[in-house]
């Protein structure tokens, strides 16, 4: 009988801890207007971009971490924690944290996005020759 009560108390305690952690995460993301996006990395003439499906998003690293994109290759899959997204084309956001999720391949960037970004001056015309 005592064992069941102890197990029940432990389960309630674990449930409360999990609920508190989830509430904290929600609060941080909601009140700081943070978002999470997964896409592929592309370095442009004006800095790093995340290509999510066919939507490019220019990423601005924090002033204290300007080297956060060093060593990341074109087409590498990333998870990015970012601020509010300016819905211009291409979109723009502040990037706070990145996690590499996969290996790099230039084929991960849709050709249509490359053509569009060349037309807007974000990429050099030589990018059209890269297959």
mmCIF file of N, CA, C and O in Angstrom, residues 66-119:
data_model
loop_
_atom_site.group_PDB
_atom_site.id
_atom_site.type_symbol
_atom_site.label_atom_id
_atom_site.label_comp_id
_atom_site.label_asym_id
_atom_site.label_seq_id
_atom_site.Cartn_x
_atom_site.Cartn_y
_atom_site.Cartn_z
ATOM 1 N N UNK A 66 28.557 37.186 -34.164
ATOM 2 C CA UNK A 66 28.551 37.347 -35.611
ATOM 3 C C UNK A 66 29.142 36.154 -36.347
ATOM 4 O O UNK A 66 28.922 35.998 -37.539
ATOM 5 N N UNK A 67 29.860 35.284 -35.671
ATOM 6 C CA UNK A 67 30.464 34.116 -36.304
ATOM 7 C C UNK A 67 29.643 32.854 -36.188
ATOM 8 O O UNK A 67 30.148 31.756 -36.418
ATOM 9 N N UNK A 68 28.364 32.966 -35.854
ATOM 10 C CA UNK A 68 27.565 31.764 -35.617
ATOM 11 C C UNK A 68 27.348 30.927 -36.883
ATOM 12 O O UNK A 68 27.032 29.749 -36.797
ATOM 13 N N UNK A 69 27.545 31.505 -38.053
ATOM 14 C CA UNK A 69 27.353 30.761 -39.293
ATOM 15 C C UNK A 69 28.658 30.277 -39.923
ATOM 16 O O UNK A 69 28.643 29.725 -41.014
ATOM 17 N N UNK A 70 29.774 30.480 -39.241
ATOM 18 C CA UNK A 70 31.068 30.030 -39.747
ATOM 19 C C UNK A 70 31.088 28.501 -39.770
ATOM 20 O O UNK A 70 30.687 27.844 -38.810
ATOM 21 N N UNK A 71 31.529 27.946 -40.878
ATOM 22 C CA UNK A 71 31.634 26.494 -40.993
ATOM 23 C C UNK A 71 30.383 25.812 -41.505
ATOM 24 O O UNK A 71 30.364 24.596 -41.679
ATOM 25 N N UNK A 72 29.342 26.562 -41.752
ATOM 26 C CA UNK A 72 28.115 25.976 -42.293
ATOM 27 C C UNK A 72 28.177 26.066 -43.807
ATOM 28 O O UNK A 72 28.511 27.104 -44.377
ATOM 29 N N UNK A 73 27.858 24.973 -44.459
ATOM 30 C CA UNK A 73 27.975 24.894 -45.908
ATOM 31 C C UNK A 73 26.629 25.106 -46.595
ATOM 32 O O UNK A 73 25.571 24.849 -46.011
ATOM 33 N N UNK A 74 26.703 25.528 -47.834
ATOM 34 C CA UNK A 74 25.509 25.734 -48.659
ATOM 35 C C UNK A 74 24.672 24.452 -48.707
ATOM 36 O O UNK A 74 25.178 23.369 -48.970
ATOM 37 N N UNK A 75 23.393 24.592 -48.430
ATOM 38 C CA UNK A 75 22.488 23.455 -48.500
ATOM 39 C C UNK A 75 22.440 22.610 -47.242
ATOM 40 O O UNK A 75 21.772 21.582 -47.219
ATOM 41 N N UNK A 76 23.116 23.019 -46.177
ATOM 42 C CA UNK A 76 23.098 22.251 -44.933
ATOM 43 C C UNK A 76 21.779 22.498 -44.205
ATOM 44 O O UNK A 76 21.308 23.620 -44.091
ATOM 45 N N UNK A 77 21.180 21.428 -43.706
ATOM 46 C CA UNK A 77 19.905 21.528 -43.005
ATOM 47 C C UNK A 77 20.141 22.070 -41.601
ATOM 48 O O UNK A 77 20.997 21.582 -40.870
ATOM 49 N N UNK A 78 19.355 23.106 -41.232
ATOM 50 C CA UNK A 78 19.501 23.770 -39.936
ATOM 51 C C UNK A 78 18.161 23.897 -39.234
ATOM 52 O O UNK A 78 17.121 24.054 -39.880
ATOM 53 N N UNK A 79 18.206 23.873 -37.920
ATOM 54 C CA UNK A 79 17.096 24.296 -37.084
ATOM 55 C C UNK A 79 17.522 25.637 -36.508
ATOM 56 O O UNK A 79 18.615 25.744 -35.951
ATOM 57 N N UNK A 80 16.686 26.663 -36.662
ATOM 58 C CA UNK A 80 17.042 28.013 -36.240
ATOM 59 C C UNK A 80 15.995 28.542 -35.266
ATOM 60 O O UNK A 80 14.796 28.503 -35.549
ATOM 61 N N UNK A 81 16.459 29.018 -34.105
ATOM 62 C CA UNK A 81 15.600 29.749 -33.176
ATOM 63 C C UNK A 81 15.786 31.223 -33.527
ATOM 64 O O UNK A 81 16.911 31.720 -33.537
ATOM 65 N N UNK A 82 14.673 31.886 -33.835
ATOM 66 C CA UNK A 82 14.765 33.257 -34.350
ATOM 67 C C UNK A 82 13.683 34.142 -33.747
ATOM 68 O O UNK A 82 12.747 33.665 -33.104
ATOM 69 N N UNK A 83 13.814 35.426 -34.014
ATOM 70 C CA UNK A 83 12.835 36.405 -33.545
ATOM 71 C C UNK A 83 11.660 36.491 -34.493
ATOM 72 O O UNK A 83 11.447 35.622 -35.344
ATOM 73 N N UNK A 84 10.906 37.569 -34.360
ATOM 74 C CA UNK A 84 9.759 37.807 -35.236
ATOM 75 C C UNK A 84 10.235 37.916 -36.679
ATOM 76 O O UNK A 84 11.331 38.399 -36.954
ATOM 77 N N UNK A 85 9.406 37.455 -37.601
ATOM 78 C CA UNK A 85 9.773 37.427 -39.017
ATOM 79 C C UNK A 85 9.099 38.587 -39.750
ATOM 80 O O UNK A 85 7.882 38.750 -39.701
ATOM 81 N N UNK A 86 9.931 39.396 -40.408
ATOM 82 C CA UNK A 86 9.440 40.458 -41.272
ATOM 83 C C UNK A 86 9.028 39.788 -42.575
ATOM 84 O O UNK A 86 9.858 39.199 -43.268
ATOM 85 N N UNK A 87 7.779 39.866 -42.932
ATOM 86 C CA UNK A 87 7.240 39.132 -44.077
ATOM 87 C C UNK A 87 7.437 39.831 -45.416
ATOM 88 O O UNK A 87 6.574 39.856 -46.263
ATOM 89 N N UNK A 88 8.612 40.418 -45.622
ATOM 90 C CA UNK A 88 8.955 40.976 -46.923
ATOM 91 C C UNK A 88 9.459 39.822 -47.792
ATOM 92 O O UNK A 88 9.415 38.672 -47.392
ATOM 93 N N UNK A 89 9.934 40.114 -48.982
ATOM 94 C CA UNK A 89 10.571 39.067 -49.781
ATOM 95 C C UNK A 89 11.967 39.517 -50.138
ATOM 96 O O UNK A 89 12.128 40.531 -50.809
ATOM 97 N N UNK A 90 12.979 38.814 -49.730
ATOM 98 C CA UNK A 90 12.900 37.676 -48.811
ATOM 99 C C UNK A 90 12.585 38.148 -47.388
ATOM 100 O O UNK A 90 12.837 39.302 -47.028
ATOM 101 N N UNK A 91 12.030 37.236 -46.609
ATOM 102 C CA UNK A 91 11.711 37.548 -45.220
ATOM 103 C C UNK A 91 13.003 37.862 -44.462
ATOM 104 O O UNK A 91 14.099 37.552 -44.922
ATOM 105 N N UNK A 92 12.875 38.485 -43.292
ATOM 106 C CA UNK A 92 14.051 38.868 -42.495
ATOM 107 C C UNK A 92 13.760 38.594 -41.036
ATOM 108 O O UNK A 92 12.655 38.824 -40.564
ATOM 109 N N UNK A 93 14.763 38.093 -40.316
ATOM 110 C CA UNK A 93 14.610 37.817 -38.891
ATOM 111 C C UNK A 93 15.958 37.861 -38.191
ATOM 112 O O UNK A 93 16.998 37.791 -38.841
ATOM 113 N N UNK A 94 15.921 37.987 -36.883
ATOM 114 C CA UNK A 94 17.127 37.891 -36.060
ATOM 115 C C UNK A 94 17.310 36.427 -35.665
ATOM 116 O O UNK A 94 16.382 35.810 -35.136
ATOM 117 N N UNK A 95 18.475 35.878 -35.918
ATOM 118 C CA UNK A 95 18.771 34.488 -35.562
ATOM 119 C C UNK A 95 19.495 34.458 -34.222
ATOM 120 O O UNK A 95 20.449 35.205 -34.014
ATOM 121 N N UNK A 96 19.039 33.608 -33.309
ATOM 122 C CA UNK A 96 19.633 33.539 -31.975
ATOM 123 C C UNK A 96 20.417 32.260 -31.725
ATOM 124 O O UNK A 96 21.384 32.255 -30.986
ATOM 125 N N UNK A 97 19.983 31.170 -32.344
ATOM 126 C CA UNK A 97 20.595 29.877 -32.043
ATOM 127 C C UNK A 97 20.369 28.958 -33.228
ATOM 128 O O UNK A 97 19.302 28.969 -33.838
ATOM 129 N N UNK A 98 21.395 28.175 -33.584
ATOM 130 C CA UNK A 98 21.243 27.231 -34.694
ATOM 131 C C UNK A 98 21.732 25.851 -34.280
ATOM 132 O O UNK A 98 22.619 25.709 -33.438
ATOM 133 N N UNK A 99 21.126 24.840 -34.888
ATOM 134 C CA UNK A 99 21.558 23.455 -34.708
ATOM 135 C C UNK A 99 21.653 22.838 -36.100
ATOM 136 O O UNK A 99 20.707 22.930 -36.893
ATOM 137 N N UNK A 100 22.787 22.229 -36.396
ATOM 138 C CA UNK A 100 22.957 21.534 -37.670
ATOM 139 C C UNK A 100 22.196 20.213 -37.593
ATOM 140 O O UNK A 100 22.370 19.439 -36.660
ATOM 141 N N UNK A 101 21.362 19.953 -38.604
ATOM 142 C CA UNK A 101 20.547 18.740 -38.604
ATOM 143 C C UNK A 101 20.972 17.708 -39.639
ATOM 144 O O UNK A 101 20.561 16.560 -39.568
ATOM 145 N N UNK A 102 21.749 18.101 -40.608
ATOM 146 C CA UNK A 102 22.120 17.157 -41.645
ATOM 147 C C UNK A 102 23.302 17.640 -42.448
ATOM 148 O O UNK A 102 23.832 18.723 -42.235
ATOM 149 N N UNK A 103 23.688 16.808 -43.399
ATOM 150 C CA UNK A 103 24.834 17.150 -44.230
ATOM 151 C C UNK A 103 24.413 18.146 -45.309
ATOM 152 O O UNK A 103 23.239 18.352 -45.570
ATOM 153 N N UNK A 104 25.409 18.758 -45.924
ATOM 154 C CA UNK A 104 25.164 19.810 -46.909
ATOM 155 C C UNK A 104 25.098 19.248 -48.319
ATOM 156 O O UNK A 104 25.824 18.324 -48.663
ATOM 157 N N UNK A 105 24.193 19.821 -49.101
ATOM 158 C CA UNK A 105 24.103 19.510 -50.523
ATOM 159 C C UNK A 105 23.518 20.720 -51.238
ATOM 160 O O UNK A 105 22.430 21.187 -50.872
ATOM 161 N N UNK A 106 24.222 21.249 -52.248
ATOM 162 C CA UNK A 106 23.682 22.399 -52.990
ATOM 163 C C UNK A 106 22.327 22.095 -53.626
ATOM 164 O O UNK A 106 21.540 23.000 -53.881
ATOM 165 N N UNK A 107 22.026 20.823 -53.847
ATOM 166 C CA UNK A 107 20.751 20.431 -54.454
ATOM 167 C C UNK A 107 19.564 20.681 -53.531
ATOM 168 O O UNK A 107 18.414 20.619 -53.966
ATOM 169 N N UNK A 108 19.822 20.957 -52.252
ATOM 170 C CA UNK A 108 18.733 21.210 -51.304
ATOM 171 C C UNK A 108 18.076 22.573 -51.515
ATOM 172 O O UNK A 108 16.991 22.817 -51.006
ATOM 173 N N UNK A 109 18.749 23.457 -52.262
ATOM 174 C CA UNK A 109 18.205 24.792 -52.524
ATOM 175 C C UNK A 109 17.457 24.751 -53.859
ATOM 176 O O UNK A 109 18.058 24.467 -54.893
ATOM 177 N N UNK A 110 16.143 25.025 -53.866
ATOM 178 C CA UNK A 110 15.387 24.994 -55.123
ATOM 179 C C UNK A 110 15.912 25.998 -56.146
ATOM 180 O O UNK A 110 16.262 27.128 -55.811
ATOM 181 N N UNK A 111 16.004 25.570 -57.363
ATOM 182 C CA UNK A 111 16.520 26.402 -58.463
ATOM 183 C C UNK A 111 15.714 27.691 -58.614
ATOM 184 O O UNK A 111 16.269 28.747 -58.897
ATOM 185 N N UNK A 112 14.393 27.603 -58.411
ATOM 186 C CA UNK A 112 13.530 28.779 -58.538
ATOM 187 C C UNK A 112 13.913 29.859 -57.533
ATOM 188 O O UNK A 112 13.846 31.058 -57.814
ATOM 189 N N UNK A 113 14.301 29.446 -56.336
ATOM 190 C CA UNK A 113 14.714 30.398 -55.302
ATOM 191 C C UNK A 113 16.021 31.083 -55.709
ATOM 192 O O UNK A 113 16.161 32.297 -55.567
ATOM 193 N N UNK A 114 16.960 30.304 -56.247
ATOM 194 C CA UNK A 114 18.234 30.868 -56.711
ATOM 195 C C UNK A 114 17.978 31.913 -57.798
ATOM 196 O O UNK A 114 18.512 33.026 -57.741
ATOM 197 N N UNK A 115 17.140 31.583 -58.772
ATOM 198 C CA UNK A 115 16.830 32.504 -59.871
ATOM 199 C C UNK A 115 16.202 33.788 -59.322
ATOM 200 O O UNK A 115 16.570 34.897 -59.713
ATOM 201 N N UNK A 116 15.272 33.642 -58.388
ATOM 202 C CA UNK A 116 14.611 34.799 -57.790
ATOM 203 C C UNK A 116 15.603 35.685 -57.039
ATOM 204 O O UNK A 116 15.573 36.905 -57.178
ATOM 205 N N UNK A 117 16.490 35.079 -56.258
ATOM 206 C CA UNK A 117 17.451 35.854 -55.471
ATOM 207 C C UNK A 117 18.505 36.524 -56.356
ATOM 208 O O UNK A 117 18.973 37.608 -56.037
ATOM 209 N N UNK A 118 18.866 35.901 -57.475
ATOM 210 C CA UNK A 118 19.776 36.537 -58.431
ATOM 211 C C UNK A 118 19.091 37.769 -59.019
ATOM 212 O O UNK A 118 19.682 38.839 -59.121
ATOM 213 N N UNK A 119 17.828 37.623 -59.384
ATOM 214 C CA UNK A 119 17.076 38.734 -59.951
ATOM 215 C C UNK A 119 16.936 39.908 -58.996
ATOM 216 O O UNK A 119 16.873 41.064 -59.421
#
